[in-house]
C-alpha atoms as a printed R data frame, in Angstrom:
    type eleno elety resid chain resno       x       y      z
1   ATOM     1    CA   UNK     A     1   0.074  42.342  1.173
2   ATOM     2    CA   UNK     A     2   2.080  38.987  0.095
3   ATOM     3    CA   UNK     A     3   1.919  37.119  3.153
4   ATOM     4    CA   UNK     A     4  -1.744  37.750  3.576
5   ATOM     5    CA   UNK     A     5  -2.279  36.238  0.162
6   ATOM     6    CA   UNK     A     6   0.545  33.347  1.777
7   ATOM     7    CA   UNK     A     7  -1.283  32.196  3.858
8   ATOM     8    CA   UNK     A     8  -4.066  30.308  2.848
9   ATOM     9    CA   UNK     A     9  -2.367  28.682  0.250
10  ATOM    10    CA   UNK     A    10   0.128  26.833  3.790
11  ATOM    11    CA   UNK     A    11  -3.705  26.020  5.042
12  ATOM    12    CA   UNK     A    12  -4.996  24.665  2.105
13  ATOM    13    CA   UNK     A    13  -1.264  22.557  0.632
14  ATOM    14    CA   UNK     A    14  -1.618  21.955  4.939
15  ATOM    15    CA   UNK     A    15  -5.326  20.230  4.770
16  ATOM    16    CA   UNK     A    16  -4.624  18.459  1.792
17  ATOM    17    CA   UNK     A    17  -1.331  17.093  3.813
18  ATOM    18    CA   UNK     A    18  -3.625  15.621  5.749
19  ATOM    19    CA   UNK     A    19  -5.038  15.040  3.771
20  ATOM    20    CA   UNK     A    20  -2.885  12.048  2.600
21  ATOM    21    CA   UNK     A    21  -1.650  11.638  6.044
22  ATOM    22    CA   UNK     A    22  -4.816   9.497  7.200
23  ATOM    23    CA   UNK     A    23  -5.226   7.921  4.144
24  ATOM    24    CA   UNK     A    24  -1.454   6.066  4.759
25  ATOM    25    CA   UNK     A    25  -2.981   5.482  7.674
26  ATOM    26    CA   UNK     A    26  -5.842   3.846  7.022
27  ATOM    27    CA   UNK     A    27  -3.912   2.134  4.224
28  ATOM    28    CA   UNK     A    28  -1.603   0.830  7.053
29  ATOM    29    CA   UNK     A    29  -3.952  -0.082  9.614
30  ATOM    30    CA   UNK     A    30  -5.843  -2.044  6.288
31  ATOM    31    CA   UNK     A    31  -1.873  -3.229  5.829
32  ATOM    32    CA   UNK     A    32  -1.241  -4.550  9.510
33  ATOM    33    CA   UNK     A    33  -4.713  -6.624 10.312
34  ATOM    34    CA   UNK     A    34  -3.330  -8.546  7.136
35  ATOM    35    CA   UNK     A    35  -0.669  -8.942  8.731
36  ATOM    36    CA   UNK     A    36  -2.522  -9.027 12.014
37  ATOM    37    CA   UNK     A    37  -5.399 -12.464 10.322
38  ATOM    38    CA   UNK     A    38  -1.857 -13.894  9.725
39  ATOM    39    CA   UNK     A    39  -1.074 -14.350 12.865
40  ATOM    40    CA   UNK     A    40  -4.588 -15.034 13.886
41  ATOM    41    CA   UNK     A    41  -3.618 -18.577 12.560
42  ATOM    42    CA   UNK     A    42  -0.604 -19.372 14.052
43  ATOM    43    CA   UNK     A    43  -1.499 -17.772 17.767
44  ATOM    44    CA   UNK     A    44  -3.124 -17.536 20.669
45  ATOM    45    CA   UNK     A    45  -2.707 -13.741 20.511
46  ATOM    46    CA   UNK     A    46  -3.825 -13.676 17.473
47  ATOM    47    CA   UNK     A    47  -7.491 -12.862 17.627
48  ATOM    48    CA   UNK     A    48  -6.648  -9.920 20.499
49  ATOM    49    CA   UNK     A    49  -4.808  -8.402 18.237
50  ATOM    50    CA   UNK     A    50  -7.261  -8.541 14.891
51  ATOM    51    CA   UNK     A    51  -9.330  -7.249 17.520
52  ATOM    52    CA   UNK     A    52  -7.644  -3.787 18.905
53  ATOM    53    CA   UNK     A    53  -6.706  -3.785 14.766
54  ATOM    54    CA   UNK     A    54  -9.821  -3.228 13.478
55  ATOM    55    CA   UNK     A    55 -11.039  -1.474 16.319
56  ATOM    56    CA   UNK     A    56  -7.995   1.016 14.975
57  ATOM    57    CA   UNK     A    57  -8.334   0.251 11.132
58  ATOM    58    CA   UNK     A    58 -12.426   1.354 11.630
59  ATOM    59    CA   UNK     A    59 -10.903   5.188 13.951
60  ATOM    60    CA   UNK     A    60  -8.515   5.481 10.458
61  ATOM    61    CA   UNK     A    61 -11.201   5.336  8.464
62  ATOM    62    CA   UNK     A    62 -13.413   8.276 10.050
63  ATOM    63    CA   UNK     A    63  -9.887  10.161 10.147
64  ATOM    64    CA   UNK     A    64 -10.419  10.188  6.157
65  ATOM    65    CA   UNK     A    65 -13.285  11.182  6.250
66  ATOM    66    CA   UNK     A    66 -12.661  13.941  8.462
67  ATOM    67    CA   UNK     A    67  -9.958  14.826  7.078
68  ATOM    68    CA   UNK     A    68 -11.133  15.012  3.931
69  ATOM    69    CA   UNK     A    69 -14.338  16.972  4.698
70  ATOM    70    CA   UNK     A    70 -11.671  19.682  5.957
71  ATOM    71    CA   UNK     A    71  -9.788  19.632  3.071
72  ATOM    72    CA   UNK     A    72 -12.966  20.227  0.952
73  ATOM    73    CA   UNK     A    73 -14.990  22.467  3.480
74  ATOM    74    CA   UNK     A    74 -13.177  25.107  4.545
75  ATOM    75    CA   UNK     A    75  -9.997  24.272  2.524
76  ATOM    76    CA   UNK     A    76 -11.563  24.152 -0.857
77  ATOM    77    CA   UNK     A    77 -10.334  20.924 -1.952
78  ATOM    78    CA   UNK     A    78 -12.649  18.639 -4.449
79  ATOM    79    CA   UNK     A    79 -15.602  17.285 -2.849
80  ATOM    80    CA   UNK     A    80 -14.165  14.151 -4.633
81  ATOM    81    CA   UNK     A    81 -12.598  13.063 -2.071
82  ATOM    82    CA   UNK     A    82 -15.490  13.143  0.581
83  ATOM    83    CA   UNK     A    83 -17.442  10.314 -1.168
84  ATOM    84    CA   UNK     A    84 -14.111   7.802 -1.542
85  ATOM    85    CA   UNK     A    85 -13.719   8.204  2.518
86  ATOM    86    CA   UNK     A    86 -17.872   7.913  2.799
87  ATOM    87    CA   UNK     A    87 -17.126   4.501  0.400
88  ATOM    88    CA   UNK     A    88 -13.940   3.518  2.510
89  ATOM    89    CA   UNK     A    89 -15.566   4.062  6.044
90  ATOM    90    CA   UNK     A    90 -19.147   2.114  4.640
91  ATOM    91    CA   UNK     A    91 -16.458  -0.731  3.426
92  ATOM    92    CA   UNK     A    92 -14.982  -0.316  6.695
93  ATOM    93    CA   UNK     A    93 -18.165  -0.903  8.420
94  ATOM    94    CA   UNK     A    94 -19.441  -4.481  6.302
95  ATOM    95    CA   UNK     A    95 -16.013  -5.328  6.650
96  ATOM    96    CA   UNK     A    96 -16.094  -5.076 10.967
97  ATOM    97    CA   UNK     A    97 -19.599  -7.144 10.641
98  ATOM    98    CA   UNK     A    98 -18.895  -9.785  8.717
99  ATOM    99    CA   UNK     A    99 -15.441 -10.396 11.186
100 ATOM   100    CA   UNK     A   100 -17.838 -10.312 13.473
101 ATOM   101    CA   UNK     A   101 -20.140 -12.345 11.303
102 ATOM   102    CA   UNK     A   102 -17.264 -14.628 10.468
103 ATOM   103    CA   UNK     A   103 -18.499 -14.476  6.767
104 ATOM   104    CA   UNK     A   104 -14.729 -15.351  5.768
105 ATOM   105    CA   UNK     A   105 -16.377 -15.393  2.317
106 ATOM   106    CA   UNK     A   106 -16.790 -11.873  1.846
107 ATOM   107    CA   UNK     A   107 -14.204 -10.414  4.857
108 ATOM   108    CA   UNK     A   108 -10.486 -11.556  4.192
109 ATOM   109    CA   UNK     A   109 -11.402 -10.820 -0.065
110 ATOM   110    CA   UNK     A   110 -13.030  -6.869  0.663
111 ATOM   111    CA   UNK     A   111 -10.010  -6.710  3.163
112 ATOM   112    CA   UNK     A   112  -7.440  -7.169 -0.070
113 ATOM   113    CA   UNK     A   113 -10.207  -4.654 -1.386
114 ATOM   114    CA   UNK     A   114 -10.112  -2.053  0.599
115 ATOM   115    CA   UNK     A   115  -5.608  -2.181  0.834
116 ATOM   116    CA   UNK     A   116  -5.452  -2.252 -2.948
117 ATOM   117    CA   UNK     A   117  -8.116   0.409 -3.053
118 ATOM   118    CA   UNK     A   118  -6.365   2.401 -0.337
119 ATOM   119    CA   UNK     A   119  -2.883   2.332 -1.942
120 ATOM   120    CA   UNK     A   120  -5.124   3.530 -6.109
121 ATOM   121    CA   UNK     A   121  -6.107   5.959 -3.745
122 ATOM   122    CA   UNK     A   122  -2.920   7.021 -1.703
123 ATOM   123    CA   UNK     A   123  -1.389   6.963 -5.957
124 ATOM   124    CA   UNK     A   124  -4.040   9.777 -6.236
125 ATOM   125    CA   UNK     A   125  -2.969  12.020 -4.093
């Protein structure tokens, strides 16, 4: 009986760990985007790095949403993480669109906001 009861707790802990890892990956990719933005201004290959990084950051935001859903539905976690992850995905979408449109006055502050919000969410987990 003891092993049967320990298994669900381990599963929930693993899913929450996956959620934290996905959130950390998202924060890291946003930080890399800030670095590649500096390279964008100073090197010829910076635009390529920033473009590739945008795709990776967007993928990390989708992974964070997936991790939040998995932690919530089968894992028994709070649905608040799903709302936060959905908000990050919306912000990432606006970030990508504003970057493609070269709206630096929106793109740069939104990137800073997303990085700060990612760190704050990571600190709460």
